[in-house]
Amino acid sequence: MSHALRPTRRHFMITTAASALLTSATRALAADPIKTAGIYTVPVEQQWVSRIHIAALAAQDRGDIAYTYSENVSNTDYARVIREYAEAGNTLIIGEVFGAEQEAREVAADYPDVAFLMGSSFKEDPALPNFAVFDNYIQDAAYLSGIIAGAMTETNNIGMVGGFPIPEVNRLMHAFMAGAQEMNPDIAFQVSFIGSWFDPPKAKETAFAMIENGADILYAERFGVSDAAKEQGILAIGNVIDTQPEYPDTVVASAIWHFEPTLDKAIAEVQAGTFTAADYGIYSFMNQGGTSLAPLGTFEGKVPAEAMALVEQRTAEIMSGAFTVTINDEEPTSS
């Protein structure tokens, strides 16, 4: 007499459920990459956009997205390019709409099934649920780089060259200035904006004028500034990207932006079908992995120990929430 067990109803249900879960997991793993487009008004090697581009390439390498992009798109042409990418079947569109805000939002309203993740000086609008905003809130690392600059200046005169006085630039400059003055309250700042996101010759010319006026450290918010510092034999502080390898005797420290947490959050929401209007700015904070102080490289051991101790203290406090860097979006001025 056979003693083989017959399948029971309970056994059947458990086996079926397990099979369904396995099938679901297999489908998730085999899901097609999200068709994603990037739209940029500057070259992808420009500091700010390069961080978005690098994160998108990494997501593509993982298989999460299928990525294409357009660079050097004028503000007047931005809405047309958005529409073309939406019509082409992209379900996630990333970019920066600082100069085409209204037009971009109007196009997004025509494509409610497309997720838009856009750099913006404005906030999300619940009436436009598929349009999320972000900005590089890397004031935490900018503050730390300011501490280092405050310890390294000998003339107590720091020059700061920015693109435009918009919130994303202003807040980083203010954070840098606050960090420098915590270390050295006697510092004065020269502040100037060149009216362009990518004009290295103009940024360099502006930096030269600051050096002539006594600056011995430059805050390089734009390309071209570190070149001026290098030629004149003074120091510079980088922003958004790490240029220490290119300027080993010039760039002491840099506040680095990591766009990966921002983009990865959006990808997860699109995959889950839960993408909605939100402010993704928080994912640029240091405690979210969105910013860090770059390695000092050739300047390791050359920054005063007192400054590095303060950097270490403030970093721990920022990560724990015990210290908060003030976000000041007002236009900074010379002092």
XYZ file of C-alpha atoms in Angstrom:
335
model
C 0.000 0.000 0.000
C 1.430 3.323 -1.002
C 1.950 5.903 1.722
C 2.540 8.847 -0.696
C 0.778 11.965 0.547
C -1.952 13.435 -1.556
C -1.747 17.158 -2.268
C -4.105 18.947 0.081
C -6.006 22.138 -0.708
C -3.782 24.012 1.771
C -0.650 22.614 0.095
C -2.002 23.657 -3.297
C -2.706 27.216 -2.103
C 0.757 27.603 -0.545
C 2.457 26.259 -3.676
C 0.381 28.490 -5.926
C 1.118 31.574 -3.801
C 4.832 30.822 -3.792
C 4.763 30.331 -7.553
C 2.936 33.645 -8.000
C 5.485 35.453 -5.853
C 8.328 33.918 -7.826
C 6.692 34.876 -11.103
C 6.133 38.422 -9.840
C 9.753 38.711 -8.716
C 10.972 37.339 -12.041
C 8.854 39.864 -13.928
C 10.198 42.683 -11.748
C 13.757 41.587 -12.440
C 13.008 41.349 -16.124
C 11.176 44.686 -16.297
C 12.170 46.849 -19.201
C 14.397 49.798 -18.345
C 12.555 53.083 -17.912
C 12.904 55.079 -21.111
C 14.527 58.276 -19.834
C 15.559 61.544 -21.483
C 17.803 64.295 -20.175
C 17.484 67.868 -21.447
C 20.291 70.301 -20.617
C 20.883 73.936 -21.535
C 24.662 73.578 -21.226
C 27.275 70.957 -22.194
C 27.184 67.790 -20.105
C 30.710 68.508 -18.879
C 29.477 71.653 -17.096
C 29.718 71.088 -13.324
C 26.071 70.978 -12.324
C 24.734 69.054 -15.298
C 27.654 66.628 -15.240
C 26.448 65.291 -11.883
C 22.983 64.554 -13.304
C 24.521 62.982 -16.395
C 26.877 60.754 -14.377
C 24.023 59.518 -12.178
C 21.900 58.764 -15.240
C 24.725 56.821 -16.882
C 25.149 54.792 -13.679
C 21.424 54.009 -13.602
C 21.611 52.935 -17.236
C 24.587 50.683 -16.510
C 22.489 48.993 -13.788
C 19.719 48.411 -16.280
C 17.217 50.673 -14.496
C 16.847 53.177 -17.336
C 17.482 53.513 -21.065
C 18.994 56.984 -21.282
C 19.297 59.531 -24.051
C 19.939 63.249 -23.773
C 20.222 66.606 -25.512
C 22.709 69.281 -24.445
C 23.073 72.991 -25.269
C 19.294 73.367 -25.620
C 18.325 77.033 -25.538
C 15.657 78.216 -23.133
C 13.487 79.259 -26.073
C 13.720 75.754 -27.531
C 13.362 73.857 -24.272
C 9.594 73.267 -24.415
C 9.800 71.896 -27.958
C 12.513 69.397 -26.979
C 10.518 68.265 -23.936
C 7.499 67.648 -26.135
C 9.523 65.658 -28.660
C 10.914 63.388 -25.944
C 7.453 62.889 -24.436
C 6.027 62.041 -27.857
C 8.894 59.577 -28.389
C 7.668 57.484 -25.479
C 10.015 58.532 -22.688
C 8.331 57.968 -19.334
C 10.902 59.860 -17.233
C 12.304 63.221 -18.302
C 15.027 64.964 -16.288
C 16.653 68.341 -16.753
C 16.782 71.930 -15.540
C 14.082 74.495 -16.235
C 15.474 77.553 -14.454
C 15.052 79.655 -17.597
C 11.959 77.947 -19.008
C 9.855 77.245 -15.956
C 6.387 78.181 -17.179
C 6.800 76.638 -20.622
C 8.108 73.358 -19.208
C 5.208 73.021 -16.802
C 2.705 73.718 -19.563
C 4.154 70.899 -21.662
C 4.214 68.540 -18.661
C 0.494 69.144 -18.163
C -0.104 67.706 -21.646
C 1.622 64.413 -20.736
C 0.201 63.269 -17.376
C 1.661 59.766 -17.798
C 5.219 61.056 -18.110
C 7.239 61.707 -14.928
C 9.164 64.982 -14.959
C 12.060 65.508 -12.527
C 13.353 69.008 -13.087
C 15.895 71.302 -11.496
C 13.903 74.361 -10.464
C 14.023 77.396 -8.217
C 10.306 76.930 -7.547
C 8.364 74.332 -5.598
C 6.137 71.488 -6.695
C 2.505 72.170 -7.599
C -0.137 69.644 -6.487
C -2.172 70.668 -9.527
C 0.620 69.220 -11.702
C 1.136 65.813 -10.055
C 3.664 64.478 -12.598
C 6.139 67.350 -12.164
C 8.666 66.966 -9.314
C 11.428 69.466 -8.605
C 14.950 69.270 -7.228
C 17.907 71.513 -6.579
C 21.446 70.934 -5.380
C 21.087 71.600 -1.676
C 24.761 70.933 -0.958
C 25.090 73.686 1.617
C 26.373 71.157 4.172
C 29.588 70.422 2.286
C 29.880 74.063 1.173
C 29.958 75.054 4.848
C 32.745 72.555 5.520
C 34.779 73.828 2.577
C 34.351 77.331 3.980
C 35.911 76.244 7.276
C 38.976 75.084 5.360
C 39.161 78.303 3.340
C 38.892 80.348 6.513
C 41.935 78.566 7.898
C 43.998 78.872 4.712
C 43.610 82.546 3.813
C 46.463 84.836 4.805
C 45.004 88.112 3.555
C 41.531 87.515 5.054
C 40.197 88.303 1.587
C 38.263 85.681 -0.390
C 36.913 86.159 -3.914
C 33.678 84.440 -4.983
C 32.645 84.118 -8.633
C 29.172 82.776 -9.430
C 27.030 82.312 -12.526
C 23.688 83.914 -11.646
C 22.388 85.013 -8.219
C 19.641 82.398 -8.089
C 18.749 80.417 -4.947
C 20.807 77.318 -5.794
C 23.963 79.443 -6.110
C 23.168 81.913 -3.338
C 22.626 79.248 -0.681
C 25.985 77.627 -1.398
C 27.824 80.927 -1.275
C 26.181 81.878 2.024
C 26.993 78.478 3.524
C 30.613 78.773 2.405
C 30.870 82.277 3.845
C 29.352 81.155 7.157
C 31.829 78.284 7.438
C 34.766 80.555 6.640
C 33.683 83.110 9.216
C 33.171 80.499 11.899
C 36.829 79.673 11.448
C 37.944 83.259 10.926
C 35.481 86.093 11.674
C 37.793 88.724 10.165
C 37.368 87.554 6.574
C 36.003 89.899 3.914
C 34.430 88.644 0.685
C 34.385 89.914 -2.879
C 31.244 88.583 -4.614
C 30.510 88.793 -8.332
C 28.218 87.050 -10.839
C 29.173 86.690 -14.504
C 25.648 86.295 -15.942
C 26.374 82.934 -17.550
C 26.437 79.267 -16.620
C 29.308 78.477 -18.948
C 31.736 81.259 -19.818
C 35.183 80.269 -18.485
C 36.998 83.271 -20.016
C 34.639 85.730 -18.311
C 34.860 83.878 -14.987
C 38.642 83.895 -15.255
C 38.730 87.626 -16.007
C 36.488 88.345 -13.009
C 38.723 86.214 -10.788
C 41.849 88.087 -11.940
C 40.257 91.360 -10.824
C 39.580 89.899 -7.377
C 43.159 88.721 -7.061
C 44.377 92.200 -7.928
C 42.100 93.449 -5.160
C 43.766 91.268 -2.535
C 42.005 87.893 -2.645
C 44.302 84.953 -1.909
C 41.587 82.267 -2.110
C 38.865 81.995 -4.741
C 35.508 80.236 -4.487
C 35.191 78.619 -7.923
C 31.460 78.286 -8.490
C 32.141 78.486 -12.254
C 34.718 77.024 -14.623
C 37.598 79.398 -15.301
C 38.086 80.577 -11.720
C 40.541 77.842 -10.763
C 42.542 78.613 -13.903
C 43.014 82.186 -12.704
C 44.036 80.949 -9.253
C 46.514 78.517 -10.769
C 48.107 81.157 -12.987
C 48.469 83.588 -10.091
C 49.702 80.987 -7.615
C 46.853 81.268 -5.117
C 44.316 78.742 -3.801
C 40.788 77.857 -4.852
C 37.783 76.037 -3.424
C 35.808 73.878 -5.830
C 32.068 73.376 -6.132
C 29.806 70.500 -7.253
C 32.628 68.453 -8.819
C 36.100 67.458 -7.624
C 38.766 69.227 -9.682
C 41.640 68.563 -7.285
C 43.270 66.062 -9.679
C 43.284 68.715 -12.426
C 44.537 71.466 -10.090
C 46.700 69.608 -7.534
C 48.502 72.721 -6.331
C 45.458 75.007 -6.422
C 42.160 73.396 -5.346
C 42.233 72.734 -1.606
C 38.738 71.366 -1.103
C 35.430 70.992 -2.914
C 31.783 70.493 -1.985
C 30.615 67.582 -4.129
C 27.062 67.004 -5.329
C 25.881 63.413 -5.667
C 22.715 63.278 -7.779
C 22.338 59.523 -7.389
C 20.022 59.614 -4.316
C 17.718 62.059 -6.110
C 17.519 60.099 -9.341
C 17.304 56.711 -7.631
C 14.328 57.880 -5.588
C 12.547 59.011 -8.751
C 13.319 55.737 -10.522
C 11.886 53.760 -7.606
C 8.712 55.865 -7.638
C 8.266 55.444 -11.392
C 8.818 51.689 -11.096
C 6.232 51.509 -8.321
C 3.761 53.704 -10.179
C 3.753 56.202 -7.308
C 5.667 59.130 -8.832
C 4.030 62.425 -7.917
C 4.744 66.114 -7.455
C 7.331 66.450 -4.695
C 10.381 68.437 -3.689
C 13.398 66.163 -4.083
C 15.762 68.764 -2.643
C 16.246 66.821 0.586
C 18.070 64.045 -1.280
C 20.989 66.431 -1.850
C 21.561 66.824 1.898
C 24.652 65.256 3.425
C 22.666 62.926 5.683
C 20.951 61.555 2.559
C 24.231 60.920 0.747
C 23.644 63.807 -1.630
C 26.778 65.790 -0.827
C 30.228 65.281 0.597
C 33.507 67.075 1.073
C 35.946 65.851 -1.552
C 39.212 64.249 -0.449
C 41.921 66.865 0.092
C 44.354 65.003 -2.136
C 47.655 66.842 -2.312
C 46.517 69.168 0.492
C 46.121 66.310 2.961
C 48.056 67.327 6.075
C 48.485 70.918 4.873
C 45.245 72.311 6.328
C 45.629 73.485 9.951
C 44.679 70.771 12.436
C 42.261 73.115 14.195
C 40.259 73.504 10.993
C 40.177 69.781 10.271
C 39.010 69.091 13.811
C 36.154 71.536 13.318
C 35.307 69.949 9.951
C 35.150 66.533 11.598
C 33.000 67.865 14.443
C 30.551 69.663 12.153
C 30.321 66.667 9.822
C 29.299 64.384 12.665
C 26.801 66.971 13.920
C 25.306 67.443 10.445
C 24.871 63.692 10.046
C 23.242 63.349 13.459
C 21.065 66.424 13.084
C 22.732 68.253 15.977
C 23.927 71.010 13.630
C 21.983 72.469 10.717
C 23.569 74.642 8.053
C 21.354 77.651 7.410
C 19.754 77.770 3.966
C 19.872 81.382 2.799
C 18.643 81.919 -0.759
C 19.106 85.689 -0.754
C 21.712 87.195 -3.079
C 25.063 87.487 -1.276
C 27.011 90.731 -1.443
C 30.609 91.783 -0.954
C 31.648 92.677 2.565
